[in-house]
mmCIF file of C-alpha atoms and ligand atoms in Angstrom:
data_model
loop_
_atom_site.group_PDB
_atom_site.id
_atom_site.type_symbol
_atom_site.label_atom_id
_atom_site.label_comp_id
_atom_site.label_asym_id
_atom_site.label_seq_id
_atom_site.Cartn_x
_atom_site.Cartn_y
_atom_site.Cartn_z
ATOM 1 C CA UNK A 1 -109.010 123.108 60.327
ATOM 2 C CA UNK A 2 -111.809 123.560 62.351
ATOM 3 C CA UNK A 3 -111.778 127.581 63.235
ATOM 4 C CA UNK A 4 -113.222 128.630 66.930
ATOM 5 C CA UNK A 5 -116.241 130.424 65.217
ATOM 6 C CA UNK A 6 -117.654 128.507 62.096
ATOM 7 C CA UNK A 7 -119.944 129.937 59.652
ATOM 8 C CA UNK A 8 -123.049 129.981 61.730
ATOM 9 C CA UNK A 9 -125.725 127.867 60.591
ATOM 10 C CA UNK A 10 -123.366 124.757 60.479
ATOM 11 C CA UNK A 11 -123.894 121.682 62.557
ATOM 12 C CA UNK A 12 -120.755 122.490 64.519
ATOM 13 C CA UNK A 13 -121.524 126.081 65.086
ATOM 14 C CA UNK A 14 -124.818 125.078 66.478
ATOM 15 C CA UNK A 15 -122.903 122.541 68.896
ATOM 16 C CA UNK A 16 -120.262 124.796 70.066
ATOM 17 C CA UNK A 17 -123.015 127.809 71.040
ATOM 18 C CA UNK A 18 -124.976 125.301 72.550
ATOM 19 C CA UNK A 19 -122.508 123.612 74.729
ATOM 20 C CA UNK A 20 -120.925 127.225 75.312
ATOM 21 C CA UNK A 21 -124.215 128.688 76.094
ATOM 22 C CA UNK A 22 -125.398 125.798 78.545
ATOM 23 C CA UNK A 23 -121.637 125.538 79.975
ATOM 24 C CA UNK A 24 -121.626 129.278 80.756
ATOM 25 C CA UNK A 25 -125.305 129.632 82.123
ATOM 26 C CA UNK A 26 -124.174 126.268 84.275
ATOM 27 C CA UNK A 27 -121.228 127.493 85.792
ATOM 28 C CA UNK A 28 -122.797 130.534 86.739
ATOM 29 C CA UNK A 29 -125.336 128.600 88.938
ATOM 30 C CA UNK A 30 -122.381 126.714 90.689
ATOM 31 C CA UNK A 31 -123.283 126.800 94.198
ATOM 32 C CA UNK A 32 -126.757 127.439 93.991
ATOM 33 C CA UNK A 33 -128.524 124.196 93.669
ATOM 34 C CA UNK A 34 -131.673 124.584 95.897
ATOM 35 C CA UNK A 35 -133.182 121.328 95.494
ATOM 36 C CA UNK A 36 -131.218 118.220 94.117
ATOM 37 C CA UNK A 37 -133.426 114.801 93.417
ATOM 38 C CA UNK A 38 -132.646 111.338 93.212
ATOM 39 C CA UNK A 39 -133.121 109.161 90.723
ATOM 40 C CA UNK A 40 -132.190 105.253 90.525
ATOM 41 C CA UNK A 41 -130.204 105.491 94.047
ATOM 42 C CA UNK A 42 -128.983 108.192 96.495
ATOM 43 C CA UNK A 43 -126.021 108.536 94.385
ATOM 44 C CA UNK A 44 -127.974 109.083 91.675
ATOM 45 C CA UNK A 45 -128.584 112.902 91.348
ATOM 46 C CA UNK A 46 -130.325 115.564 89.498
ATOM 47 C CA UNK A 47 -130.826 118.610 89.829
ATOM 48 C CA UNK A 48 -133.061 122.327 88.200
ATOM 49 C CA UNK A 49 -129.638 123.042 86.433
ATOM 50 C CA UNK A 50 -129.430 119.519 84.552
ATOM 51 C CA UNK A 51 -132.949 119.759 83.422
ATOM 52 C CA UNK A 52 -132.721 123.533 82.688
ATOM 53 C CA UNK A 53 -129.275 123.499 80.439
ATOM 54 C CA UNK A 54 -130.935 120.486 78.380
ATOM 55 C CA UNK A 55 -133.846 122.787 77.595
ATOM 56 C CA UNK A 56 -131.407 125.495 76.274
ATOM 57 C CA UNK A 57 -129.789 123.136 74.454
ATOM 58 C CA UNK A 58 -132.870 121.509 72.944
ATOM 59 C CA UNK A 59 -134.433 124.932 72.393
ATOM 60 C CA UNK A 60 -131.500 126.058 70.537
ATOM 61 C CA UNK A 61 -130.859 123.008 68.211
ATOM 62 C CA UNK A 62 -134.952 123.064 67.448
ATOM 63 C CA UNK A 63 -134.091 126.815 65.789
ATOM 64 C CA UNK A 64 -131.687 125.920 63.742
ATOM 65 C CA UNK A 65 -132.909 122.506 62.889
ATOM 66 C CA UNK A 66 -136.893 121.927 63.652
ATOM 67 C CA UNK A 67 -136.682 118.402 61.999
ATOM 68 C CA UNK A 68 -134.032 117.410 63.784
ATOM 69 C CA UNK A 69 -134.042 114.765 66.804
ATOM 70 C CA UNK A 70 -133.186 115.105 70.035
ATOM 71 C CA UNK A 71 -132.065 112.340 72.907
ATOM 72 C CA UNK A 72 -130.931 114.001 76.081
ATOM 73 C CA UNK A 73 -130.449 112.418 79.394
ATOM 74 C CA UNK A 74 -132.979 114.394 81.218
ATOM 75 C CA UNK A 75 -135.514 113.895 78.453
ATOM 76 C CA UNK A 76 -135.581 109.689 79.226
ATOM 77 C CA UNK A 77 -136.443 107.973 82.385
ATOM 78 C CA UNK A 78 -134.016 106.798 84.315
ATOM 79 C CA UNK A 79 -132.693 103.783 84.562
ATOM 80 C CA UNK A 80 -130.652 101.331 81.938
ATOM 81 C CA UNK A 81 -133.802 99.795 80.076
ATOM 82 C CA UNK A 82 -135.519 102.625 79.242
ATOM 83 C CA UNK A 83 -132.018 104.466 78.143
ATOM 84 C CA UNK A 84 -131.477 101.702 75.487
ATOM 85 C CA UNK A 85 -135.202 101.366 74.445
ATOM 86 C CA UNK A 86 -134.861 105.555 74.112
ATOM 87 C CA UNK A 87 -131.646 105.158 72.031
ATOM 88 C CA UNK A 88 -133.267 102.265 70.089
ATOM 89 C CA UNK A 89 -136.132 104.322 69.085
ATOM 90 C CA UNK A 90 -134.323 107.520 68.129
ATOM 91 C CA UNK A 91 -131.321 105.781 66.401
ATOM 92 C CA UNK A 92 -133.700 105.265 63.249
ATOM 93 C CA UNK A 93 -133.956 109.134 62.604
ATOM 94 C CA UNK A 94 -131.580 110.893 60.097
ATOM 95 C CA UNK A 95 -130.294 113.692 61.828
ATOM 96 C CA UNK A 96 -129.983 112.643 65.844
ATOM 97 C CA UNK A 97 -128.689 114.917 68.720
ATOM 98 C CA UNK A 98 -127.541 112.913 71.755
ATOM 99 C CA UNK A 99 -126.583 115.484 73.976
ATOM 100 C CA UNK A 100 -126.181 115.261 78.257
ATOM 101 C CA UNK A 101 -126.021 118.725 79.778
ATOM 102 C CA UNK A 102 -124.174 118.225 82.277
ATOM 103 C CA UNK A 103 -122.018 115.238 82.891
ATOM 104 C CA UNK A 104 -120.186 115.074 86.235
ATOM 105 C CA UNK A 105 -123.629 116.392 88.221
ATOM 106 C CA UNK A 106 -121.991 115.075 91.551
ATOM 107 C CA UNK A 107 -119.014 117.064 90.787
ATOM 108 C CA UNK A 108 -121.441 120.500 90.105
ATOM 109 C CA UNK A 109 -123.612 119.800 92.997
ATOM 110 C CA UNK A 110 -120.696 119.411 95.235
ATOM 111 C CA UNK A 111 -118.333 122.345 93.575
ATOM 112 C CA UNK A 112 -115.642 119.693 92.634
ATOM 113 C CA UNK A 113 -114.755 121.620 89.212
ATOM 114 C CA UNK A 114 -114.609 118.775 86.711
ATOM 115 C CA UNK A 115 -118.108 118.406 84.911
ATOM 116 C CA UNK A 116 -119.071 119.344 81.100
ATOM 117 C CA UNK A 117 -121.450 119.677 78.908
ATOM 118 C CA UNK A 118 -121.483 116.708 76.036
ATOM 119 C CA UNK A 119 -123.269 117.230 72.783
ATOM 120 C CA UNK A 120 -122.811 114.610 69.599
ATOM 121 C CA UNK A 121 -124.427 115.133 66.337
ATOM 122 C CA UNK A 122 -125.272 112.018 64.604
ATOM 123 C CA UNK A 123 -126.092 110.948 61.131
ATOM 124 C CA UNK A 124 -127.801 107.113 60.018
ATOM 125 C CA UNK A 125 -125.947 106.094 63.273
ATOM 126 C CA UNK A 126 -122.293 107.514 62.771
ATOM 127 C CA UNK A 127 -121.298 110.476 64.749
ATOM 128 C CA UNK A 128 -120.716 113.421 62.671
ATOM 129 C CA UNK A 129 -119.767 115.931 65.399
ATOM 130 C CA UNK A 130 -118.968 115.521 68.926
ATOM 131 C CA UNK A 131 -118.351 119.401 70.856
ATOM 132 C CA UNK A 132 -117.141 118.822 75.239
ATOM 133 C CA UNK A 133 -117.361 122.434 77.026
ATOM 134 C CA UNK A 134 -115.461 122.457 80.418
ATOM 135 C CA UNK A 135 -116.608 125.571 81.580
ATOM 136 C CA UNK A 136 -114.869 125.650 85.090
ATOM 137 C CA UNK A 137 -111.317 126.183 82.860
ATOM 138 C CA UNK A 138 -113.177 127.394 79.641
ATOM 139 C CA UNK A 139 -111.518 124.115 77.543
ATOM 140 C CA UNK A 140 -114.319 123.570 74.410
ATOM 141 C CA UNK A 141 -112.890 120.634 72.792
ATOM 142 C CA UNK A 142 -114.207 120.096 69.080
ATOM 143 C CA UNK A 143 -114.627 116.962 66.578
ATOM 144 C CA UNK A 144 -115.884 116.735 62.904
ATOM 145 C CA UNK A 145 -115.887 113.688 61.280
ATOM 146 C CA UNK A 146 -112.883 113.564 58.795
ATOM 147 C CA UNK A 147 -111.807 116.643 59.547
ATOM 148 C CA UNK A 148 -109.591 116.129 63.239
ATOM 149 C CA UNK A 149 -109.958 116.993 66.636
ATOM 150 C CA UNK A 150 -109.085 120.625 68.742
ATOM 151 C CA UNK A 151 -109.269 121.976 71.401
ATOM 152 C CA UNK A 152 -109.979 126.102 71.226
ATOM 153 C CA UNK A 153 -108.906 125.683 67.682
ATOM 154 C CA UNK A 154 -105.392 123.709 68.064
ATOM 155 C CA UNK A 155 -105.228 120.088 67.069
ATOM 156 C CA UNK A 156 -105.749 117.252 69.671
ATOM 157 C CA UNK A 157 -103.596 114.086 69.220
ATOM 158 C CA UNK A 158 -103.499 111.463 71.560
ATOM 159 C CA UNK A 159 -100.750 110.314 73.609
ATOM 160 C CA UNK A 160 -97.481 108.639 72.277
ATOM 161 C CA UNK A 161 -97.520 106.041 75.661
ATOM 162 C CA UNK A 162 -96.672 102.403 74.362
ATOM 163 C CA UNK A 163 -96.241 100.778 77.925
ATOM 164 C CA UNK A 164 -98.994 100.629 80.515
ATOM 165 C CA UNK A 165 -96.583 100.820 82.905
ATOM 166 C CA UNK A 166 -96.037 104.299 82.144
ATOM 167 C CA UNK A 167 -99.445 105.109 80.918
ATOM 168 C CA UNK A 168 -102.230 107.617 83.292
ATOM 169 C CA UNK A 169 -105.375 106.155 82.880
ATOM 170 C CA UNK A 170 -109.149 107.346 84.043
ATOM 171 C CA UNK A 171 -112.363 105.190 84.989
ATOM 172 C CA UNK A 172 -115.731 105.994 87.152
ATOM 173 C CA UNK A 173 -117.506 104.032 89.757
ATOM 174 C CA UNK A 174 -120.417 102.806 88.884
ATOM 175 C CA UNK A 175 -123.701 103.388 91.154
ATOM 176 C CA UNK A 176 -125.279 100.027 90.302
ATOM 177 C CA UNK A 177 -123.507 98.016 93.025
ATOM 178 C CA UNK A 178 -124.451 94.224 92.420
ATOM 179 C CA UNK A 179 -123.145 93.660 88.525
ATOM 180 C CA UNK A 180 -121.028 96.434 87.771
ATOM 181 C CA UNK A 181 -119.713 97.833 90.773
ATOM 182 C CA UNK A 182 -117.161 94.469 91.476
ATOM 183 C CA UNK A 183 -116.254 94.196 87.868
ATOM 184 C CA UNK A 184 -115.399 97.751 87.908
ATOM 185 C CA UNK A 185 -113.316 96.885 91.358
ATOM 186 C CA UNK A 186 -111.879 93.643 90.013
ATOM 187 C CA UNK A 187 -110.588 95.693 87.202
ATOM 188 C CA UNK A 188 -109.306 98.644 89.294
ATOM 189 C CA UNK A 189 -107.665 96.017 91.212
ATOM 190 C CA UNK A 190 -106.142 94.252 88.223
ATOM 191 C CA UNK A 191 -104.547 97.817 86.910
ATOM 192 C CA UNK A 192 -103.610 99.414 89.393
ATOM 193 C CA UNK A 193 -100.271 97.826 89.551
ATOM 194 C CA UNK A 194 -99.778 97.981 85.910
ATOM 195 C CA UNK A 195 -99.944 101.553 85.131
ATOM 196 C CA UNK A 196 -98.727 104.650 86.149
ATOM 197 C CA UNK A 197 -102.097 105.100 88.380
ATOM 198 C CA UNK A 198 -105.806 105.560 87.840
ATOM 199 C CA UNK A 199 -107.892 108.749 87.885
ATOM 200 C CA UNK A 200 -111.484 108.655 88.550
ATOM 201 C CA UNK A 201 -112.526 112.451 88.256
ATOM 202 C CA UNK A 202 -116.562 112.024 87.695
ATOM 203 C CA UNK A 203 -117.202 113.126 84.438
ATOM 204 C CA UNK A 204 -117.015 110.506 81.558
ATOM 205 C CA UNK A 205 -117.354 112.968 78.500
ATOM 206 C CA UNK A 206 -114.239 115.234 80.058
ATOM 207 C CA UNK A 207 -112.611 111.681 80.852
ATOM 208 C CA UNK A 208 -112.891 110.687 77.008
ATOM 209 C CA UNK A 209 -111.972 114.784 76.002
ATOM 210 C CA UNK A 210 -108.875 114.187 77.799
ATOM 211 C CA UNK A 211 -107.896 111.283 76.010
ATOM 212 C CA UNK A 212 -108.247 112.720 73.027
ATOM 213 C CA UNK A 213 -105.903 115.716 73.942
ATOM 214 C CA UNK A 214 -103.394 113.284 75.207
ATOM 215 C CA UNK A 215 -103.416 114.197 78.962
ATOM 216 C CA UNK A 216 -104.646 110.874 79.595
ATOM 217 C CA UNK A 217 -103.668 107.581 77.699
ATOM 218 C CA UNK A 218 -106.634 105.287 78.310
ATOM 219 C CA UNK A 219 -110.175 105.245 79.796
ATOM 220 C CA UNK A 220 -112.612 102.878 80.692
ATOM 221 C CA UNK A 221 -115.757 102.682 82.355
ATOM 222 C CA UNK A 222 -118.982 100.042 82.859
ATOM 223 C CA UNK A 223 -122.757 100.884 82.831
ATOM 224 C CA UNK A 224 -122.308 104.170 81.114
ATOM 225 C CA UNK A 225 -125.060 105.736 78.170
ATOM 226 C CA UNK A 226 -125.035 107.039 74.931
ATOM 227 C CA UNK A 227 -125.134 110.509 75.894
ATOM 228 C CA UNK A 228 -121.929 110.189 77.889
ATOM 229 C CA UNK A 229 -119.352 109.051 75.141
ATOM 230 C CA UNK A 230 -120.938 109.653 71.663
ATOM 231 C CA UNK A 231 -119.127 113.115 71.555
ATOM 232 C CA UNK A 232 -115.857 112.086 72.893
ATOM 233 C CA UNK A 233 -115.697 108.956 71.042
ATOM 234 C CA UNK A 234 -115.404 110.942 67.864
ATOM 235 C CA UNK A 235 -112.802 113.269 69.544
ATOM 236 C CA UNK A 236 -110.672 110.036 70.268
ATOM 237 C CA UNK A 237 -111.071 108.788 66.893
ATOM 238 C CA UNK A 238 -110.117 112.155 64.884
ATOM 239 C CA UNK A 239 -106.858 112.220 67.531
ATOM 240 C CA UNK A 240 -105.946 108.713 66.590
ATOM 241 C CA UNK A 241 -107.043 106.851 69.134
ATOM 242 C CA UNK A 242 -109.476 103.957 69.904
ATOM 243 C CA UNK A 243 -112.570 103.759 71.115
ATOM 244 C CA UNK A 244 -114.309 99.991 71.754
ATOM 245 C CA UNK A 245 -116.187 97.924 74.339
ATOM 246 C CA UNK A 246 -114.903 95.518 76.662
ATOM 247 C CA UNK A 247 -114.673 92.597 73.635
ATOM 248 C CA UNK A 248 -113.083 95.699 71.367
ATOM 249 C CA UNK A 249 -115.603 95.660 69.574
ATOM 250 C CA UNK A 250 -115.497 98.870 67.980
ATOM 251 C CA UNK A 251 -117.466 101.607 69.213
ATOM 252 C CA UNK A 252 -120.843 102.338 68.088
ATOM 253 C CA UNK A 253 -124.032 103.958 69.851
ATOM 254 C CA UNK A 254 -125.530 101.255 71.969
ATOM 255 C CA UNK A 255 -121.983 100.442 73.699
ATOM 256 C CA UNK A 256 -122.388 100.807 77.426
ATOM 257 C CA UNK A 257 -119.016 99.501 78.747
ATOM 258 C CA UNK A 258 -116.455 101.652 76.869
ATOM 259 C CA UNK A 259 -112.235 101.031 76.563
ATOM 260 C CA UNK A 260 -110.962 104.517 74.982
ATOM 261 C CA UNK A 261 -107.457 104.898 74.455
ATOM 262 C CA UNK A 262 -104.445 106.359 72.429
ATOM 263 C CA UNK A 263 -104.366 103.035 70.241
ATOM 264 C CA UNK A 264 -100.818 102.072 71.156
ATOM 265 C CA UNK A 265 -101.854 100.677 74.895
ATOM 266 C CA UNK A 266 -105.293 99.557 74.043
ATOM 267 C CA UNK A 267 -104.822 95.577 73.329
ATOM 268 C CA UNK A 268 -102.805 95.575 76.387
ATOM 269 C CA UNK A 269 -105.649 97.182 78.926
ATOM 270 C CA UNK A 270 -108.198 94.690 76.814
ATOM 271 C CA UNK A 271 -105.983 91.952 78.189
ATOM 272 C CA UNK A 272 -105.979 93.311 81.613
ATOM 273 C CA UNK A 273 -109.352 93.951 82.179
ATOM 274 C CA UNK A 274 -110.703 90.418 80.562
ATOM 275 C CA UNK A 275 -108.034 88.939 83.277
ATOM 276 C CA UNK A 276 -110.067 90.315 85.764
ATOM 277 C CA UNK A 277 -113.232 89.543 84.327
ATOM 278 C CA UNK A 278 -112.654 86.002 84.465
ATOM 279 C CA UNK A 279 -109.954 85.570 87.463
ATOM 280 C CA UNK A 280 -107.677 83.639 85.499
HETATM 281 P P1 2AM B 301 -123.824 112.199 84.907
HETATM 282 O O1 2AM B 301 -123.077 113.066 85.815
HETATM 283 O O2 2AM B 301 -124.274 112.876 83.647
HETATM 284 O O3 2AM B 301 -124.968 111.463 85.545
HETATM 285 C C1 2AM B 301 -119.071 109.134 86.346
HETATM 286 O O4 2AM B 301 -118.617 107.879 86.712
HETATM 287 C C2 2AM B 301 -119.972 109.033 85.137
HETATM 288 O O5 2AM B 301 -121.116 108.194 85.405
HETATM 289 C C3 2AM B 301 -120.527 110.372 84.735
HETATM 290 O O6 2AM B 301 -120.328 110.496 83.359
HETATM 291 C C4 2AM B 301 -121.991 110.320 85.149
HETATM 292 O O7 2AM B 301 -122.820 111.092 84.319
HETATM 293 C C5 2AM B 301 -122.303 108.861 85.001
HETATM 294 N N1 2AM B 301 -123.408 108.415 85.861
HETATM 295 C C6 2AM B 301 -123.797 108.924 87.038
HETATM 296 N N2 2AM B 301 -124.847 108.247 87.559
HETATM 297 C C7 2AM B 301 -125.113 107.264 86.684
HETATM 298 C C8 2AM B 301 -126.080 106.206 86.637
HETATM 299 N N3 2AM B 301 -126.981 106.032 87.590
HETATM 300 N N4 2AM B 301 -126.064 105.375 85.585
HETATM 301 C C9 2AM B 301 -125.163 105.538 84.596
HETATM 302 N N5 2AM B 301 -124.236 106.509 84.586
HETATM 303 C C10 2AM B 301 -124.196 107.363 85.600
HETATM 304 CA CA1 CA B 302 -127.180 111.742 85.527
HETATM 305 CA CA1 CA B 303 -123.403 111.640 81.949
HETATM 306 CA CA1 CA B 304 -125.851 114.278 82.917
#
């Protein structure tokens, strides 16, 4: 069992005071965005707080562990080609920290209360810990590899759901309208009638955390980045679900379109969405 505190140079420790650090000093700047930038599109958004929680974070990982590396989203330049040449690059180092400071930045520019902070520890290219801090409801959800999932200390396990039909499941929109966006709608489209309903809440990571804790029973989104699902995919896995792209394939760090669910419904939303993918 993973306790709340662990002893306190351990990789874990170091992930759960940075994401509680960063998730604490974030939510206490809720509100008070005083310039937000753009960054691929209008829709794309960043802001002083994104870039200032991944210095904490980076800062704080560096003190523990100075040989370390570190790929954070507001360390690469935007865009899809230069976030899988970064990952490329970095995925050859021993010890690698993929960590996004805040995911759901609409959401905390706009005071919508569902964003978190993601951080993944990962060794020769398998995740070894994955820490999500909700801060707006003060949920830190936990994974070691081999050792389970929890959530402030209690064990996550996904959902028992067998049938779609009764089955809550979660995507996001994409912002890159003339690929993504229509497969993303085709598949919405497709679903829709065949679950219970679909969630789109704006933060991937929290999406994934959820999963894992059983609240929802399936996820998927297109066009996404390391940095969002590293950490939750290992909370899904250590809860006994599945984590794969669209082909379920399983999971590993360059996959970009992600299918995470509680195992039992996952063949049957593969099916679905490769329906829709081809029209047939
Ligand atoms: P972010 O808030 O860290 O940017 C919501 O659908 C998910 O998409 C969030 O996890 C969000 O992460 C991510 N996202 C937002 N803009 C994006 C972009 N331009 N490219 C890829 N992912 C994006
Ligand atoms: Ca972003
Ligand atoms: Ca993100
Ligand atoms: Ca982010």
């Amino acid at each position: 069992k993973v306790p709340y505190v662990v002893s306190s140079k351990s990789y874990t420790a170091v992930a759960i005071n940075c994401a509680a650090k960063a998730g604490e000093w974030i939510k206490s700047r809720l509100g008070t965005v005083a310039q937000l930038s753009t960054k691929t599109s209008a829709q794309d958004l960043v802001t002083e707080v994104d870039k200032g929680a991944e210095q904490m974070i980076r800062k704080l990982i560096l003190t523990h562990f100075p040989d370390h590396a570190i790929l954070g989203e507001e360390g690469v330049e935007p865009g899809p080609e230069a976030s899988a040449q970064a990952l490329e690059a970095a995925r050859q180092e021993e010890y690698l920290w993929i960590i996004d400071p805040v995911d759901g930045t609409t959401n905390f520019v706009h005071g919508f209360p569902f964003f978190s902070v993601s951080i993944a520890l990962v060794h020769r290219g398998e995740v070894i810990v994955g820490v999500i801090y909700d801060p707006s409801r003060d949920e830190l959800f936990v994974a070691e590899k081999g050792k389970g999932a929890y959530v402030h200390g209690n064990p996550t396990e996904v959902s028992k759901e067998e049938k779609l039909s009764s089955s809550l499941i979660a995507t996001g929109f994409p912002v890159e309208t003339s690929t993504l966006l229509p497969q993303n709608m085709a598949a919405l489209q497709a679903l829709v009638p065949k679950v219970r309903n679909v969630r789109a809440g704006g933060s991937a990571a929290l999406h994934m955390a959820y999963v894992a804790a059983g609240r929802l029973s399936g996820f998927w989104e297109v066009g996404l980045n390391a940095w969002d699902i590293a950490a939750g995919s290992l909370l899904i896995q250590e809860s006994g679900g599945t984590v794969t792209d669209l082909n379920g394939r399983p999971y590993e760090l360059s996959v970009r379109n992600v299918v995470a669910t509680n195992g039992r419904i996952h063949n049957a939303i593969l099916d679905v969405l490769k329906e829709a993918s081809t029209g047939s």
